[in-house]
Amino acid sequence: MANYSKDDEMLYHIGLTKKMLNGAKYALLPGDPGRVELIARSFPQFQPLADHREYTSWLCHEKDMPILVCSTGMGGPSLAICLEELARLGVTHFIRVGTTGAIQDKVALGDVIINNSAIRLDGTSTHYAPLNYPAVACFNLTRKLVESAEEVKAPYHMGIAVSSDTFWPGQERYDSFTGYVLPQFQGSLAMWKQLNALNCEMETATLFVVAKTFGLHAASICGTVALRGASEQPAGKDVYDLAQGYIQAVLRNMFCRIALRGEGK
């Protein structure tokens, strides 16, 4: 039996109660706490809720539908904690709103990447399911993102993410403190490119696996801020703003449609 929280029980890590969420079923999950307010303010109504550790949260509304925006920090462990506690508060749909580095040449800076699956180079997901358990998105939620991206004419690509627990060796970056990458990761970037993976990031596999094992719904939309074949350094603020603008347009359009159909209550 799931351990659902009482309305006034404040959960330890995220600092939220069920009552504070006002019945929100959807949560947008950026990694960076600094992007929470920016995302929330793209909706007609918004208010701050809590700020504890890496978990900054705001509640916004599209028409009368509540939508939670909550940061997860970097990597799978903190994301899993966030998902565990939000699930206890009644959230059923989770959308990662992130940044990413593209592997494929067809992807341009600022483009949107919608991941429908992920390669599990993380450790967190193995605490929920064995490695032969797939990391796949919710089909219906992903379809809504794709349809919305097409409607607002956002340049998007859909495919597989490479989700690593590390920013440097697991993503085969050599500009680290030592410059050393374990043999198991040397050549991995070229391999994933050959196998048609789209991008590298650090959270999607954990999100997909944990949500599936809970019987909940998850999707992922990221802005491309680095091209791994060209540079190890992320692009500047103009690219971040471009990607963020596309993502906000996709999400607003999608939630307008969900609210109109009354699916978010």
XYZ file of C-alpha atoms in Angstrom:
265
model
C 0.000 0.000 0.000
C 1.406 3.414 -0.993
C 2.272 5.695 1.903
C 0.281 8.801 1.024
C 0.859 11.851 3.208
C -1.696 13.655 5.305
C -2.665 17.113 4.042
C -0.589 18.920 6.670
C 2.442 16.593 6.804
C 5.538 18.477 5.632
C 7.936 16.194 3.837
C 11.517 16.425 5.008
C 13.531 17.168 1.877
C 11.254 19.259 -0.331
C 9.568 21.179 2.487
C 6.071 20.805 1.024
C 2.704 19.541 2.225
C -0.170 18.130 0.202
C -2.263 21.167 1.102
C 0.372 23.528 -0.362
C 0.126 21.802 -3.750
C -3.604 22.576 -4.051
C -4.231 19.251 -5.785
C -1.486 19.595 -8.416
C -1.058 16.416 -10.463
C 1.625 17.786 -12.785
C 5.152 18.776 -11.769
C 7.781 20.484 -13.919
C 11.252 19.496 -12.750
C 14.191 21.721 -13.722
C 17.517 20.794 -12.190
C 18.612 24.360 -11.435
C 16.751 26.136 -8.590
C 17.444 29.391 -10.428
C 15.142 28.376 -13.287
C 12.091 27.622 -11.142
C 10.839 31.201 -10.875
C 11.486 31.812 -14.580
C 9.364 28.819 -15.565
C 6.603 29.615 -13.058
C 6.334 33.229 -14.233
C 5.619 32.063 -17.776
C 2.158 31.028 -16.522
C -0.693 33.485 -15.771
C -0.684 32.867 -11.998
C 2.242 31.918 -9.776
C 3.480 32.006 -6.194
C 6.575 30.767 -4.328
C 6.097 27.808 -2.014
C 9.340 26.577 -0.445
C 13.114 26.707 -0.674
C 14.945 23.878 1.095
C 18.305 22.388 0.079
C 18.279 21.996 -3.731
C 14.476 21.950 -3.825
C 12.997 25.330 -4.725
C 9.298 25.185 -5.563
C 6.642 27.491 -6.952
C 2.981 26.789 -7.669
C 1.502 28.187 -10.873
C -1.877 27.872 -12.561
C -3.070 27.524 -16.136
C -6.709 28.604 -15.950
C -7.780 26.775 -12.754
C -5.291 23.900 -13.094
C -2.440 23.882 -10.530
C 1.044 23.028 -11.793
C 4.030 22.589 -9.495
C 7.501 23.713 -10.534
C 10.195 22.148 -8.334
C 13.948 21.961 -8.850
C 15.709 18.638 -8.356
C 19.385 19.599 -8.229
C 21.922 17.737 -10.349
C 21.900 13.988 -10.881
C 19.760 10.975 -10.111
C 19.942 10.733 -6.302
C 18.409 14.140 -5.587
C 15.868 13.702 -8.387
C 14.725 10.370 -6.931
C 14.236 11.974 -3.509
C 12.133 14.714 -5.083
C 10.037 12.243 -7.057
C 9.496 9.998 -4.017
C 8.185 12.856 -1.902
C 6.093 14.499 -4.628
C 4.469 11.143 -5.367
C 3.495 10.900 -1.702
C 1.824 14.313 -2.056
C -0.325 13.112 -4.964
C 1.670 14.253 -8.013
C 1.252 11.732 -10.844
C 2.851 13.385 -13.908
C 6.473 14.545 -13.993
C 8.226 16.470 -16.768
C 11.956 17.047 -16.607
C 12.772 20.532 -17.928
C 16.513 20.541 -18.437
C 19.561 21.469 -20.459
C 21.657 19.025 -22.427
C 24.586 18.470 -24.749
C 23.776 17.069 -28.187
C 25.672 14.166 -29.763
C 24.161 14.145 -33.242
C 25.229 16.646 -35.911
C 21.635 17.351 -36.939
C 20.941 19.075 -33.600
C 21.642 22.826 -33.383
C 22.262 25.012 -30.358
C 18.942 26.063 -28.865
C 17.014 23.122 -30.319
C 14.607 21.213 -28.103
C 15.239 17.534 -27.348
C 12.337 15.359 -26.217
C 13.656 12.065 -24.889
C 11.449 9.002 -25.189
C 13.992 6.667 -23.568
C 17.403 6.707 -21.890
C 20.589 4.690 -21.597
C 21.111 3.864 -17.924
C 24.628 4.976 -16.990
C 23.310 6.152 -13.638
C 23.425 4.277 -10.348
C 20.217 5.530 -8.750
C 17.858 3.695 -11.075
C 19.508 0.368 -10.209
C 18.179 0.787 -6.658
C 14.657 0.653 -8.122
C 14.960 -1.892 -10.948
C 17.676 -4.114 -12.489
C 19.603 -2.853 -15.523
C 17.584 -4.935 -17.979
C 14.500 -2.914 -16.968
C 14.002 -0.229 -19.661
C 14.139 3.515 -19.025
C 11.218 4.703 -21.131
C 8.971 7.743 -21.035
C 5.199 7.831 -20.743
C 3.934 7.631 -24.324
C 0.894 9.898 -23.832
C 2.803 12.619 -21.986
C 5.616 12.542 -24.553
C 3.090 12.712 -27.388
C 1.610 15.853 -25.826
C 5.052 17.481 -25.771
C 5.704 16.555 -29.405
C 2.312 17.805 -30.581
C 2.806 21.063 -28.704
C 6.322 21.544 -30.126
C 4.916 21.128 -33.629
C 2.087 23.564 -32.958
C 4.379 26.343 -31.690
C 6.975 25.524 -34.381
C 9.777 24.837 -31.915
C 12.701 22.975 -33.535
C 12.721 19.615 -31.785
C 14.273 16.156 -31.971
C 12.973 13.023 -30.266
C 15.097 10.075 -29.241
C 17.407 8.443 -26.732
C 19.303 10.177 -23.912
C 22.584 9.009 -22.414
C 22.093 9.516 -18.674
C 25.332 9.532 -16.705
C 25.945 9.980 -13.000
C 29.034 12.072 -13.777
C 29.526 15.196 -15.853
C 33.119 14.388 -16.861
C 34.183 10.710 -17.182
C 30.733 9.198 -17.773
C 30.160 11.633 -20.621
C 33.736 11.158 -21.906
C 34.955 14.653 -21.142
C 38.717 15.104 -20.898
C 38.767 18.693 -19.567
C 38.506 17.459 -15.950
C 40.963 17.874 -13.068
C 43.054 14.851 -14.091
C 42.010 14.569 -17.735
C 41.675 10.829 -17.215
C 38.683 8.797 -18.389
C 38.342 5.136 -17.431
C 38.838 2.678 -20.311
C 35.174 1.663 -20.151
C 34.170 5.202 -21.149
C 36.919 5.918 -23.683
C 35.328 6.002 -27.117
C 31.843 5.880 -25.633
C 30.719 9.193 -27.133
C 31.442 7.951 -30.668
C 29.707 4.677 -29.823
C 26.524 6.354 -28.586
C 26.520 8.610 -31.644
C 26.821 5.565 -33.910
C 23.952 3.948 -32.014
C 21.793 7.048 -32.662
C 21.554 8.390 -29.124
C 20.733 12.104 -29.239
C 22.194 13.722 -26.156
C 24.045 13.452 -22.852
C 22.599 14.532 -19.506
C 22.303 13.342 -15.908
C 18.700 12.801 -14.807
C 16.368 11.319 -17.432
C 17.080 7.610 -16.891
C 16.452 7.930 -13.161
C 13.219 9.825 -13.760
C 11.880 7.318 -16.287
C 12.744 4.216 -14.268
C 11.506 5.475 -10.905
C 8.262 6.803 -12.382
C 7.586 3.523 -14.218
C 8.215 1.415 -11.123
C 5.767 3.654 -9.231
C 3.114 3.317 -11.958
C 3.354 7.077 -12.635
C 3.955 9.160 -15.758
C 7.184 10.889 -16.824
C 8.526 12.783 -19.817
C 11.562 14.933 -20.551
C 12.169 18.109 -22.543
C 15.609 19.735 -22.674
C 17.230 22.676 -24.394
C 20.453 22.061 -26.297
C 23.191 24.269 -24.829
C 26.265 22.340 -26.020
C 27.339 20.452 -29.120
C 29.632 17.702 -27.911
C 31.345 17.234 -31.273
C 32.320 20.904 -31.421
C 33.167 21.999 -27.882
C 33.226 20.813 -24.266
C 32.013 24.223 -23.076
C 28.321 25.123 -22.803
C 27.137 28.006 -24.948
C 26.415 31.523 -23.694
C 23.321 33.142 -22.232
C 21.787 33.860 -25.644
C 21.567 30.129 -26.395
C 20.130 29.387 -22.940
C 17.508 32.088 -23.483
C 16.652 30.759 -26.938
C 16.194 27.196 -25.685
C 14.265 28.361 -22.629
C 11.941 30.408 -24.827
C 11.124 27.405 -27.002
C 10.521 25.174 -23.975
C 8.274 27.707 -22.241
C 6.213 28.084 -25.429
C 5.845 24.293 -25.701
C 4.802 23.911 -22.053
C 2.350 26.828 -22.047
C 0.654 25.565 -25.195
C 0.505 22.015 -23.852
C -0.963 22.998 -20.495
C -3.493 25.313 -22.137
C -4.814 22.290 -24.002
C -4.740 20.052 -20.911
C -6.590 22.671 -18.862
C -9.211 23.173 -21.552
C -9.888 19.433 -21.601
C -10.034 19.304 -17.806
C -7.358 16.613 -17.620
C -5.160 18.254 -14.989
C -7.482 18.081 -11.981
